[in-house]
mmCIF file of C-alpha atoms in Angstrom:
data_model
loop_
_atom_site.group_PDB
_atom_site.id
_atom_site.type_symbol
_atom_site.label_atom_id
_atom_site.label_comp_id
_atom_site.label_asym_id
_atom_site.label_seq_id
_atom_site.Cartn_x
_atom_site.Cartn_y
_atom_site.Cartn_z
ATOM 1 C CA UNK A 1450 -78.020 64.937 -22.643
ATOM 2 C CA UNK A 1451 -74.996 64.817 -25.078
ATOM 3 C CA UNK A 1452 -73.655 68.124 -26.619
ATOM 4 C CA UNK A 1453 -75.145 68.218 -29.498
ATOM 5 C CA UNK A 1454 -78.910 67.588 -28.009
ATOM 6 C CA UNK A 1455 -79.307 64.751 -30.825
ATOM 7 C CA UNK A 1456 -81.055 61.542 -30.399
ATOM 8 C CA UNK A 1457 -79.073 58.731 -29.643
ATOM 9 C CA UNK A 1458 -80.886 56.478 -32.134
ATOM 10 C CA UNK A 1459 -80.510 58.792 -34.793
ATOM 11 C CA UNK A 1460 -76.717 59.788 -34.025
ATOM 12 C CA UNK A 1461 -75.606 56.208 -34.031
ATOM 13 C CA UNK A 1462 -78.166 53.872 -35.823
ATOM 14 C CA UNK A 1463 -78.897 51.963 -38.782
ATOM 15 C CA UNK A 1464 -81.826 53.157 -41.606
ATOM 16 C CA UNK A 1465 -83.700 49.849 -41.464
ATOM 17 C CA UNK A 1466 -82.429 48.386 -38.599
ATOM 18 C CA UNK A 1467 -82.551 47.482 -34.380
ATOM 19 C CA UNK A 1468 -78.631 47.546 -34.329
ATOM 20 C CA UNK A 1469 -76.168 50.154 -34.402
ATOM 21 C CA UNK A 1470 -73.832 51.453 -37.598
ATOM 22 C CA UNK A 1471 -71.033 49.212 -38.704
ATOM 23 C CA UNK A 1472 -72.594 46.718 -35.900
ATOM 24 C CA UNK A 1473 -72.109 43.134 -37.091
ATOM 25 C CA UNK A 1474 -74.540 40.705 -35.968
ATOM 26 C CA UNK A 1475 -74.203 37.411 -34.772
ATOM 27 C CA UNK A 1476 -75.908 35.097 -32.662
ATOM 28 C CA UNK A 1477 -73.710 35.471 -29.042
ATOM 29 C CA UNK A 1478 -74.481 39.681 -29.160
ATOM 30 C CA UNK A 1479 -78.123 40.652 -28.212
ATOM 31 C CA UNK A 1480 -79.901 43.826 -28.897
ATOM 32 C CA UNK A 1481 -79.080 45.571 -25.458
ATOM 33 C CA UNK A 1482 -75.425 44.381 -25.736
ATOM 34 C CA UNK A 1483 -74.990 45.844 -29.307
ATOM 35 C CA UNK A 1484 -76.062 49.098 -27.697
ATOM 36 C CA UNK A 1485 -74.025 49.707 -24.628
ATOM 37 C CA UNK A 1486 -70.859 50.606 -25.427
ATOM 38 C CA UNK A 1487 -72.693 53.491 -27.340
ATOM 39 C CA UNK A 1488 -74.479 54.005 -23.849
ATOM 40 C CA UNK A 1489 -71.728 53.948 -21.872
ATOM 41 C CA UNK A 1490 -69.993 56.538 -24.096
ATOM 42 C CA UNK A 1491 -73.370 59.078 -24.270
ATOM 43 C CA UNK A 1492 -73.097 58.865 -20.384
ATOM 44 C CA UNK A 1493 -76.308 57.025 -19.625
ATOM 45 C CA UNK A 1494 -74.662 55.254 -16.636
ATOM 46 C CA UNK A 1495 -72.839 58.137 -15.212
ATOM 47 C CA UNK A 1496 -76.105 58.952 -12.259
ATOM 48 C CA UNK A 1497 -74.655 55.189 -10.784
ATOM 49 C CA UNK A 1498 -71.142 56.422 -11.297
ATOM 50 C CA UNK A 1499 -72.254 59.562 -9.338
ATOM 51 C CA UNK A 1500 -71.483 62.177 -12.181
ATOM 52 C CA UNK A 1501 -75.011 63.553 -12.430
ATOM 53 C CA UNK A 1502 -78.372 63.724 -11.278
ATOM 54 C CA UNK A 1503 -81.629 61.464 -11.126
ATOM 55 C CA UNK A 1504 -83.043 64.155 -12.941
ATOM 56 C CA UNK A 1505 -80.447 64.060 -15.656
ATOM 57 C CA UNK A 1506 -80.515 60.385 -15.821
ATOM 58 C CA UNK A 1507 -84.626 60.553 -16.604
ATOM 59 C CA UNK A 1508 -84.099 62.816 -19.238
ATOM 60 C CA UNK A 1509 -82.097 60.609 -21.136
ATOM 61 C CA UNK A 1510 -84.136 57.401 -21.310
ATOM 62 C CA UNK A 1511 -87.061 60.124 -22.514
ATOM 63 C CA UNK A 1512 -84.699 61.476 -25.364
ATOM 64 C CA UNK A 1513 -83.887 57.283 -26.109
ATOM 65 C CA UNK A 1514 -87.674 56.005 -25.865
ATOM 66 C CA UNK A 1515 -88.778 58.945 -28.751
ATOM 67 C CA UNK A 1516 -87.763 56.216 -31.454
ATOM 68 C CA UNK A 1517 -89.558 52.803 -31.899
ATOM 69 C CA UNK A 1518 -86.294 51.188 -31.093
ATOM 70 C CA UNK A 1519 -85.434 53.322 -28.681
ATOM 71 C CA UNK A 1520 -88.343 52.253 -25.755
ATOM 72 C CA UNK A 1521 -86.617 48.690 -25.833
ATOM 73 C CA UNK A 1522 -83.319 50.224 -24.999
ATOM 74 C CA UNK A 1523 -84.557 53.031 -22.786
ATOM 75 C CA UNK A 1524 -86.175 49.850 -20.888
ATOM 76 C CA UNK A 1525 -83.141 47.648 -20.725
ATOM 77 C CA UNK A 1526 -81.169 50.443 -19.577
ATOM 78 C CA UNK A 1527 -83.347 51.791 -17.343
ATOM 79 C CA UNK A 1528 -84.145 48.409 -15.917
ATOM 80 C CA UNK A 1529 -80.032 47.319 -15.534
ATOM 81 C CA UNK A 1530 -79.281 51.161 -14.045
ATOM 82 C CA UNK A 1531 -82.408 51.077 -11.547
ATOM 83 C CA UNK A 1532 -82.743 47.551 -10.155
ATOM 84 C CA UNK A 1533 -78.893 45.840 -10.751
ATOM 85 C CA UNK A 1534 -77.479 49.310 -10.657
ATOM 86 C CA UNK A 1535 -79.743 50.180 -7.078
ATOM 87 C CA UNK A 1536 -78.673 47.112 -5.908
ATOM 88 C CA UNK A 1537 -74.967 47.515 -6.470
ATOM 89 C CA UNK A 1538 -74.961 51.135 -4.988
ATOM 90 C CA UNK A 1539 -76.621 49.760 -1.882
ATOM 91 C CA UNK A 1540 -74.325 46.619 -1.438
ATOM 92 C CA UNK A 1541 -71.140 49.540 -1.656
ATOM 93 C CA UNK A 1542 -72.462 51.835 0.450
ATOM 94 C CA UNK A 1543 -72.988 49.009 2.935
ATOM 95 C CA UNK A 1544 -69.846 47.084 2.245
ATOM 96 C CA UNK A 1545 -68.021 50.372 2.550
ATOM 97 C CA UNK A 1546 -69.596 51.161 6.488
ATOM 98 C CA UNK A 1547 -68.783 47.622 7.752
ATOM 99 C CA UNK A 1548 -65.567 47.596 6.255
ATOM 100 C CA UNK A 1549 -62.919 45.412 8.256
ATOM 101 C CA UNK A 1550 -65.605 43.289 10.102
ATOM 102 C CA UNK A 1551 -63.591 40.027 8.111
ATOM 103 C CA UNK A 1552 -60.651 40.942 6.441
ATOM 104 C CA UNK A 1553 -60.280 38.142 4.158
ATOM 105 C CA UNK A 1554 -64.443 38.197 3.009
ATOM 106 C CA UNK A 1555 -63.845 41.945 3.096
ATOM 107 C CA UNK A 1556 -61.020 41.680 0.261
ATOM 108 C CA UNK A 1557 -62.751 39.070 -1.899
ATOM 109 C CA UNK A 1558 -66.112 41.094 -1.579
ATOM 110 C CA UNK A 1559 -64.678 44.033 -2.489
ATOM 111 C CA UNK A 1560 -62.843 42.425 -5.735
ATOM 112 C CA UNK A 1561 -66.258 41.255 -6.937
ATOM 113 C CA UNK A 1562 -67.880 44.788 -6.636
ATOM 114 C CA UNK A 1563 -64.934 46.060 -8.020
ATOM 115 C CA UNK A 1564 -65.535 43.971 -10.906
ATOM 116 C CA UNK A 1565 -68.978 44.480 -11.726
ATOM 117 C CA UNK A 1566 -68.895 48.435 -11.464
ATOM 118 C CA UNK A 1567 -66.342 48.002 -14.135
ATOM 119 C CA UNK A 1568 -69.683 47.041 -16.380
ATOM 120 C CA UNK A 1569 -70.703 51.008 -16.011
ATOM 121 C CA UNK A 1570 -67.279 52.177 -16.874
ATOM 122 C CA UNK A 1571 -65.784 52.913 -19.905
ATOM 123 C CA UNK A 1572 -62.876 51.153 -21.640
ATOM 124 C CA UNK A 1573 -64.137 47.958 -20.187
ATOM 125 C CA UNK A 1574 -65.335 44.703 -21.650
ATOM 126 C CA UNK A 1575 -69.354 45.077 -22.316
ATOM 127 C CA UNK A 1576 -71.076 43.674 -19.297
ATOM 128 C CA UNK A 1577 -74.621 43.517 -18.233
ATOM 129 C CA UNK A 1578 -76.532 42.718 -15.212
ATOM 130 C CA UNK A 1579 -79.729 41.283 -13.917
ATOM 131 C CA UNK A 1580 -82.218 40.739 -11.303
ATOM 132 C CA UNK A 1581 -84.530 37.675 -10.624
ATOM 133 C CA UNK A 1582 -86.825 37.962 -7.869
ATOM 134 C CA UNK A 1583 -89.974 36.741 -9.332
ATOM 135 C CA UNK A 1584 -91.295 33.734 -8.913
ATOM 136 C CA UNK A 1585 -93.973 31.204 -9.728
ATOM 137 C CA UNK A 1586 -96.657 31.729 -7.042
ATOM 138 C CA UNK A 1587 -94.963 34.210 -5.141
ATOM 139 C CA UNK A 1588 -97.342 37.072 -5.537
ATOM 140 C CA UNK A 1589 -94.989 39.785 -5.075
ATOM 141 C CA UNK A 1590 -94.338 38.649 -1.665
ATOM 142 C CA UNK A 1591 -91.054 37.892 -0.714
ATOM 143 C CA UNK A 1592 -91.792 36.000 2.535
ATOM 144 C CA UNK A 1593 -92.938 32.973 -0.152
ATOM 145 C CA UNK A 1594 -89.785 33.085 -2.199
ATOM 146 C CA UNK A 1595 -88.433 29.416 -2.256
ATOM 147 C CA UNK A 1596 -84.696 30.250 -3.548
ATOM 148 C CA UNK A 1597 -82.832 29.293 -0.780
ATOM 149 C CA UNK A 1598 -78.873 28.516 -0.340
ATOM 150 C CA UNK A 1599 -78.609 25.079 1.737
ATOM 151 C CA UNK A 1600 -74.846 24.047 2.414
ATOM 152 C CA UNK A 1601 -73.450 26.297 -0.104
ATOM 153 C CA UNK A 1602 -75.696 25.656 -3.118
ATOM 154 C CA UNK A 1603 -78.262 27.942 -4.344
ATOM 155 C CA UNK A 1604 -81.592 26.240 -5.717
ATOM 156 C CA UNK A 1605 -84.777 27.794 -6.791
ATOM 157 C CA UNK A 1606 -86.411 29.471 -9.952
ATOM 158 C CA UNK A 1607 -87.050 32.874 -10.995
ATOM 159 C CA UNK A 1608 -89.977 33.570 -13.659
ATOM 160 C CA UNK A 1609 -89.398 36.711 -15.126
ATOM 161 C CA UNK A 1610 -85.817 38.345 -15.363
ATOM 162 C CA UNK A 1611 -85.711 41.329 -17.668
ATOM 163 C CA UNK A 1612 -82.227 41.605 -19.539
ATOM 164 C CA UNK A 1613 -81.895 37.954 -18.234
ATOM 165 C CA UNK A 1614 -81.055 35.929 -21.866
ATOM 166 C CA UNK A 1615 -78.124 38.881 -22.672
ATOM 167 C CA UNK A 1616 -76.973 39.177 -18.839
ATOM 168 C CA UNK A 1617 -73.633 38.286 -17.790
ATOM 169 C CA UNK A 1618 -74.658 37.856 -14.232
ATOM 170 C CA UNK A 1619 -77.562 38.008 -12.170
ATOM 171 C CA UNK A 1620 -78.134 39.055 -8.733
ATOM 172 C CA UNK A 1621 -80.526 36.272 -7.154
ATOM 173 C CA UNK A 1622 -82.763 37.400 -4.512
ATOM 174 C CA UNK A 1623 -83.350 34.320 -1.898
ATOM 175 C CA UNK A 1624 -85.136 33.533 1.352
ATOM 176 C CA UNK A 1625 -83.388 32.978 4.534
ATOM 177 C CA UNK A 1626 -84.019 33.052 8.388
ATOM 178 C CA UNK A 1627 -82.872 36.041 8.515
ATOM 179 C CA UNK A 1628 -83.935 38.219 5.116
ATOM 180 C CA UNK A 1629 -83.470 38.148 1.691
ATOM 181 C CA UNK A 1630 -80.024 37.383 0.921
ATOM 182 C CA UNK A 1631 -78.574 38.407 -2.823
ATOM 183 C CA UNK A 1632 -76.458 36.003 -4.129
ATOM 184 C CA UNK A 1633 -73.965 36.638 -7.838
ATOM 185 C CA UNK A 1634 -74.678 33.726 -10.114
ATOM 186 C CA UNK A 1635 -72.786 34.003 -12.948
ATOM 187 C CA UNK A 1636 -73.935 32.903 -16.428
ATOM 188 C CA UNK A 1637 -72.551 31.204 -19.580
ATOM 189 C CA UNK A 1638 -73.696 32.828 -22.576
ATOM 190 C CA UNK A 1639 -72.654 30.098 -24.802
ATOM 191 C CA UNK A 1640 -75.447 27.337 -24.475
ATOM 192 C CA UNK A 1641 -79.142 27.605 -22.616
ATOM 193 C CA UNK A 1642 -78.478 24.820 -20.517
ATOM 194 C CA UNK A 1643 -75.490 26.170 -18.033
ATOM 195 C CA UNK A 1644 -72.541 24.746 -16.407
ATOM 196 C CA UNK A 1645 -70.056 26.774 -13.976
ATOM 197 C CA UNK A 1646 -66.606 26.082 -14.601
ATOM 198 C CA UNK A 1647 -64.541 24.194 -12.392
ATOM 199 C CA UNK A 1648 -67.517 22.641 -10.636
ATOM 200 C CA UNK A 1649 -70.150 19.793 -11.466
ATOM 201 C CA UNK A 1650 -71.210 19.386 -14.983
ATOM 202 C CA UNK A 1651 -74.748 17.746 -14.007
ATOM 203 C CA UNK A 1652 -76.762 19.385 -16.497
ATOM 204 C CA UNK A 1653 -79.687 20.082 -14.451
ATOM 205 C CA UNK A 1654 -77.400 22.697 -12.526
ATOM 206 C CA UNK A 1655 -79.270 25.355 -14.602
ATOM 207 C CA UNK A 1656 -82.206 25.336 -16.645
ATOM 208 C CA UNK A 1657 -83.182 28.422 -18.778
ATOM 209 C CA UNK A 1658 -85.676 29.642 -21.240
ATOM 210 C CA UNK A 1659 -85.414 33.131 -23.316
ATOM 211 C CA UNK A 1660 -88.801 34.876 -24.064
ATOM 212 C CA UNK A 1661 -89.938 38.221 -25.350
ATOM 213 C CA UNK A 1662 -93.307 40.008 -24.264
ATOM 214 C CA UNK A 1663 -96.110 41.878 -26.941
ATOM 215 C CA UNK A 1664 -94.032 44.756 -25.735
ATOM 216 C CA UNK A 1665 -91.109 46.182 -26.048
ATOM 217 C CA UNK A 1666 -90.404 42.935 -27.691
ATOM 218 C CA UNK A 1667 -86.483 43.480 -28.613
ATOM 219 C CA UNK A 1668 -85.878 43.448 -24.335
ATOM 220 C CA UNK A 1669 -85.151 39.761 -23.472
ATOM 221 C CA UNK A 1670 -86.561 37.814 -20.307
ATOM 222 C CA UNK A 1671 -85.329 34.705 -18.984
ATOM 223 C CA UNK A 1672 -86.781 32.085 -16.658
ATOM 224 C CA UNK A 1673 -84.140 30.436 -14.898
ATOM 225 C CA UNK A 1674 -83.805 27.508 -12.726
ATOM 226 C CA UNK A 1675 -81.140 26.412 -10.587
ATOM 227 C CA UNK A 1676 -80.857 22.960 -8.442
ATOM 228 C CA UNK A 1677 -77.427 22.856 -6.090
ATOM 229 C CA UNK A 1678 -75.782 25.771 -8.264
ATOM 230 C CA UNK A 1679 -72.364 26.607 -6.276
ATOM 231 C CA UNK A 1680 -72.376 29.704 -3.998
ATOM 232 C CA UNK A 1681 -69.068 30.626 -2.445
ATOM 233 C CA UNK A 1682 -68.710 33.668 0.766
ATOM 234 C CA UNK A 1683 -68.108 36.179 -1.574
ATOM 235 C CA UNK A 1684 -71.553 35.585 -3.656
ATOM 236 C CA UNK A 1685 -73.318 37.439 -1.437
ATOM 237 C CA UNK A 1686 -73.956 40.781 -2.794
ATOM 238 C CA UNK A 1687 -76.384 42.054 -0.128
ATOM 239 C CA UNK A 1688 -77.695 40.152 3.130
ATOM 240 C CA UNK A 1689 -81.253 41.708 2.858
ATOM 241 C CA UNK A 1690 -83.304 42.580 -0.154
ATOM 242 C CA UNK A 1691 -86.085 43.266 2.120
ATOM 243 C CA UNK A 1692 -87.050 46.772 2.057
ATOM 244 C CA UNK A 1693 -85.051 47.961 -1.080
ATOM 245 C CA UNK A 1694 -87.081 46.228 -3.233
ATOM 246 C CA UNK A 1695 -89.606 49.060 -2.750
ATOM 247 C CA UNK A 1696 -87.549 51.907 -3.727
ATOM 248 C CA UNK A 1697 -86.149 49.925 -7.312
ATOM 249 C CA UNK A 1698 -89.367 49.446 -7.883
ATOM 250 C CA UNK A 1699 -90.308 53.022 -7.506
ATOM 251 C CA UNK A 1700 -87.689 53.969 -9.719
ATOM 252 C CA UNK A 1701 -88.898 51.831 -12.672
ATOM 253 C CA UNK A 1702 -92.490 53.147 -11.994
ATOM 254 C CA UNK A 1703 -91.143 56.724 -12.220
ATOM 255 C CA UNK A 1704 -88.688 55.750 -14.831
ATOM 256 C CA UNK A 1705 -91.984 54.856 -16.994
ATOM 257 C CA UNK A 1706 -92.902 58.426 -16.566
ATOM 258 C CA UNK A 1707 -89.928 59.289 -18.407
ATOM 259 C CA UNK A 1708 -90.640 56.756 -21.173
ATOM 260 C CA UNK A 1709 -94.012 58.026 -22.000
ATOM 261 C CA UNK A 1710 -92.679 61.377 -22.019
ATOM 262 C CA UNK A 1711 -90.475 60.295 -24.660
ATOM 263 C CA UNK A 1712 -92.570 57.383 -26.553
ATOM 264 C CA UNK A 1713 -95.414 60.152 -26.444
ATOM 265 C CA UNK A 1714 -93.441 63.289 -28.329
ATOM 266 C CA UNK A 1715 -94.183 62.586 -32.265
ATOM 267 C CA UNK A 1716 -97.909 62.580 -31.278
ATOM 268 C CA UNK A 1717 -97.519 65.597 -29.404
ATOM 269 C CA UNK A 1718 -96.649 67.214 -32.559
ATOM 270 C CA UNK A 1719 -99.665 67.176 -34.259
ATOM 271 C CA UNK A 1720 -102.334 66.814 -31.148
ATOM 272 C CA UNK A 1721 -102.676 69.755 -28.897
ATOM 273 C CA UNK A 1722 -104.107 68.204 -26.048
ATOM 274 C CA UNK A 1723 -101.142 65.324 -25.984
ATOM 275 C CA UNK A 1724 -98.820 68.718 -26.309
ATOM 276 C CA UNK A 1725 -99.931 70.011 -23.333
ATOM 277 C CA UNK A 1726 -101.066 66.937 -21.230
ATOM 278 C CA UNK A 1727 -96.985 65.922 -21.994
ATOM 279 C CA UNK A 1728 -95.591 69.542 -20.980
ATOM 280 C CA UNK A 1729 -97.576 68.862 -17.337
ATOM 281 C CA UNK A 1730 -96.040 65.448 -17.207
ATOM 282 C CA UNK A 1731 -92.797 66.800 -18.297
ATOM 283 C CA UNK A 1732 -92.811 70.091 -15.453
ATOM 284 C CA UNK A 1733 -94.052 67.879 -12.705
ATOM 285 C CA UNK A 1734 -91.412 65.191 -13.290
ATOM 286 C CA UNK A 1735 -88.834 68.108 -13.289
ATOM 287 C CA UNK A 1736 -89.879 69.948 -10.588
ATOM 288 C CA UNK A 1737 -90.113 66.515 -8.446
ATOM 289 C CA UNK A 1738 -86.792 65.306 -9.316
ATOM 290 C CA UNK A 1739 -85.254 68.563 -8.553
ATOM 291 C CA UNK A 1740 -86.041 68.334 -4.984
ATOM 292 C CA UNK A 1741 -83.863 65.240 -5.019
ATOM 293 C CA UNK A 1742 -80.205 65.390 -3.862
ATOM 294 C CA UNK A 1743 -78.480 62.620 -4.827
ATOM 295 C CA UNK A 1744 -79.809 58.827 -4.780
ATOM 296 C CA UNK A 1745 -83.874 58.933 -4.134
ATOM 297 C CA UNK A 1746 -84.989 57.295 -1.431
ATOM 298 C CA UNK A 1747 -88.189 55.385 -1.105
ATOM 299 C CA UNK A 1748 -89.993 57.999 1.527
ATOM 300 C CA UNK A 1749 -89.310 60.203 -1.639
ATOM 301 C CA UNK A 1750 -90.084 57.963 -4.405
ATOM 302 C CA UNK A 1751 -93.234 57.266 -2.578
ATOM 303 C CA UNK A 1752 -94.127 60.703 -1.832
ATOM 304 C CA UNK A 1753 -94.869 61.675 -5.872
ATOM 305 C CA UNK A 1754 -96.422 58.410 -5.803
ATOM 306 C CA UNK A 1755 -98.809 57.034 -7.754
ATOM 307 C CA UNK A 1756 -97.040 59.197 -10.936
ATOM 308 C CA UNK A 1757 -99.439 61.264 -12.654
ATOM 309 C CA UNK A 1758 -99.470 59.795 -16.253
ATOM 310 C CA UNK A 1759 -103.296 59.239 -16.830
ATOM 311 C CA UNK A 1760 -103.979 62.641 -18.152
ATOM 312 C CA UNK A 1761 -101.259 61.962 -20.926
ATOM 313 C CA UNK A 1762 -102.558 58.461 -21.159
ATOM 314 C CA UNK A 1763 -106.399 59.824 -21.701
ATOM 315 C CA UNK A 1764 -105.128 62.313 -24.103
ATOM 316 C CA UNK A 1765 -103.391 59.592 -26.392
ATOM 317 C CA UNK A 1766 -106.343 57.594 -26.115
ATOM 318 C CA UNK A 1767 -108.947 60.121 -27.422
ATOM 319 C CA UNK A 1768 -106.440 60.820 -30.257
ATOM 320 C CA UNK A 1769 -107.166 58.008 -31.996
ATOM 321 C CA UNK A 1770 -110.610 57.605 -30.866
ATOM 322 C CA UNK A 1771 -110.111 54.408 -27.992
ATOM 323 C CA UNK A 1772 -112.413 54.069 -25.547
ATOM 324 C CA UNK A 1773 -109.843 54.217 -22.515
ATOM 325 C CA UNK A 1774 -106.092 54.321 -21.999
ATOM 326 C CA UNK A 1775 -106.090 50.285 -21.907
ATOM 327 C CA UNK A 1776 -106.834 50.484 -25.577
ATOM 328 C CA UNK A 1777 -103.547 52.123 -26.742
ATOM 329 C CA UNK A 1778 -101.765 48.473 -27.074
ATOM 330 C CA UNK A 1779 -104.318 48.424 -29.875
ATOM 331 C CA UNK A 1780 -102.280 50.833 -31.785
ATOM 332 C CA UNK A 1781 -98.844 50.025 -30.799
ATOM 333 C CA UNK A 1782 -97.500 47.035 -28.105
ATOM 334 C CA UNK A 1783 -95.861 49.138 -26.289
ATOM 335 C CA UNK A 1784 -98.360 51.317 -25.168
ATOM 336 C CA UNK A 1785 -98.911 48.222 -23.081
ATOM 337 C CA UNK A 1786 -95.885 49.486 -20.690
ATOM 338 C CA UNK A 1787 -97.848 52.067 -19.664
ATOM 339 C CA UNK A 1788 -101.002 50.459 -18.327
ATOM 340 C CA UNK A 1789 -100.331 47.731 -17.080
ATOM 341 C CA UNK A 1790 -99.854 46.990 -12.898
ATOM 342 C CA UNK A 1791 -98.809 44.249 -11.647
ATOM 343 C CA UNK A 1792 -100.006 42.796 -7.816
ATOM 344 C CA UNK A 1793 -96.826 45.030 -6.779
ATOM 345 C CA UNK A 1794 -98.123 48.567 -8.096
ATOM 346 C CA UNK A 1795 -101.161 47.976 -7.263
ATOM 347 C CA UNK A 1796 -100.132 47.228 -3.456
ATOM 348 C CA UNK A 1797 -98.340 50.120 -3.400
ATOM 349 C CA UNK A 1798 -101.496 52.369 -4.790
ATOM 350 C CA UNK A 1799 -102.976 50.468 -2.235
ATOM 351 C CA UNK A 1800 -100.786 51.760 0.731
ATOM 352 C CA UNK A 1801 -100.831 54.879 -0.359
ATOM 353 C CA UNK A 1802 -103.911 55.246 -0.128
ATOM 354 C CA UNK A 1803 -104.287 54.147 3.030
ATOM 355 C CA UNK A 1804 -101.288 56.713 4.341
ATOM 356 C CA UNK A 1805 -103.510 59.422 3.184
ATOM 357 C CA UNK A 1806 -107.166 58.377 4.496
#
């Protein structure tokens, strides 16, 4: 937390508005952008940087998500720090082992990763990552991803890439023989239909389209297509997605935890039973998280699994008199964070299920 315990949104915002103090807007700085610097500063990177805990990571994005504003910037950050972050550490910590296997792919590499942890740092020019693995029709399966990189060109489409319309870069998860290669494709922020410079200017090299969802509707999503977008030895950030993908999604499951903790505190004020229902949420997520030493694995993750929110979730819902937890998008969106699983979570309920029957 910072020194003086005080929410970020209230330290550094403006009355009446999503952006910070003395922030002028303009079209080419999003919502997330506006805020990072200020993020980078409070320290809300520094678990990636390896200056603190999980623990202390999760109770940061609950401090950010007590303000409306602050669950769409708890998300984005949350989202860039668990999935482009966990992807990052992984490709470093991997890159670092193999070191010297090429030593002119080894230098290049190394540059790029370089580069892109500078996003986390401070003094740095405001970067920010993404992800895209979804797809249309791949039902969380990654053996029917259709990205692929044929004769050094990437081509595909990914659906649903959160932080995708501010991002800088994304990190594309493709299909190969041999895995799930991640490939760096950089992006132009300047116009919606993209060209890479130095290469061909056929504008169907990239296709995108920005959208927002009911909630948490200041995050932005992209849906981006590629056809023969230019991928060069030192795009590949990771040879195999494959079982990662697991664990980053763990995090963000467990990272909701920490959002309803937060999004769930004004009510808690004036409702016994949310009071208490959030104090069990709160010790268990402590106490779980302070088994953890250093960067949690998915045998961990998957261990606390599924995260015990639904007595918090029942408790907000008889609050305002709703017949189940569903309901609570009735009252506000982003309640809507909360309840919903997608084919993913519910596989992973699934197996564990079946690891304890």
């Amino acid at each position: 937390m910072n020194p003086t315990n005080e929410n970020l949104i209230l330290k550094y915002g403006e009355p009446g508005s999503i952006y910070p103090k003395n922030f002028t807007q303009s079209a080419s700085v999003g919502f997330y952008r506006s805020w990072k610097p200020i993020l980078i500063q409070e320290g809300y990177y520094h678990f990636l940087l390896g200056f603190e805990s999980y623990l202390e990571f999760q109770k940061k994005i609950s401090s950010l998500a007590e303000e409306p504003v602050g669950v769409s910037l708890s998300l984005s950050c949350m989202v860039e720090v668990n999935v482009a972050g966990g992807i990052l550490y992984h490709a470093s910590r991997i890159h670092k082992e193999n070191h010297n296997q090429d030593q002119n792919r080894d230098t290049l590499t190394q540059e790029v990763l370089h580069s892109l942890w500078d996003g986390f740092r401070e003094g740095n020019s405001t970067k920010i990552f993404a992800v895209g693995v979804s797809e249309p029709g791949w039902e969380t399966k990654l053996r029917k991803l259709s990205s692929t990189v044929r004769e050094g060109k990437l081509s595909g489409t990914k659906s649903f890439i959160t932080n995708g319309a501010e991002a800088d870069a994304i990190f594309w998860v493709t299909k190969s023989e041999e895995g799930n290669p991640i490939y760096l494709v950089q992006r132009n922020q300047k116009t919606n239909i993209q060209n890479i410079e130095g290469e061909s200017k056929n504008p169907n090299q990239t296709i995108e389209e920005s959208f927002h969802t009911d909630f948490t509707p200041l995050v932005t999503h992209l849906k981006l297509k590629l056809c023969e977008y230019p991928i060069h030895p030192e795009d590949m950030i990771l040879e195999n997605y494959g079982k990662l993908g697991m664990e980053l999604r763990l995090k963000e499951l467990l990272s909701l935890v920490s959002l309803l903790i937060g999004k769930s505190k004004k009510v808690s004020l004036e409702n016994e039973s949310v009071k208490v229902e959030r104090e069990k949420l709160t010790l268990w997520r402590d106490n779980f998280l302070s088994q953890c030493q250093g960067n949690p694995d998915t045998d961990f993750l998957l261990s606390g699994f599924p995260y015990p929110t639904e007595g918090l979730l029942l408790a907000l819902s008889q609050h305002w008199n709703l017949g189940s937890p569903k309901d609570l998008k009735s009252v506000d969106s982003d309640f809507q964070l909360f309840v919903w699983e997608d084919q993913f979570t519910e596989y992973l309920i699934q197996k564990k299920k079946r690891k304890l029957s």
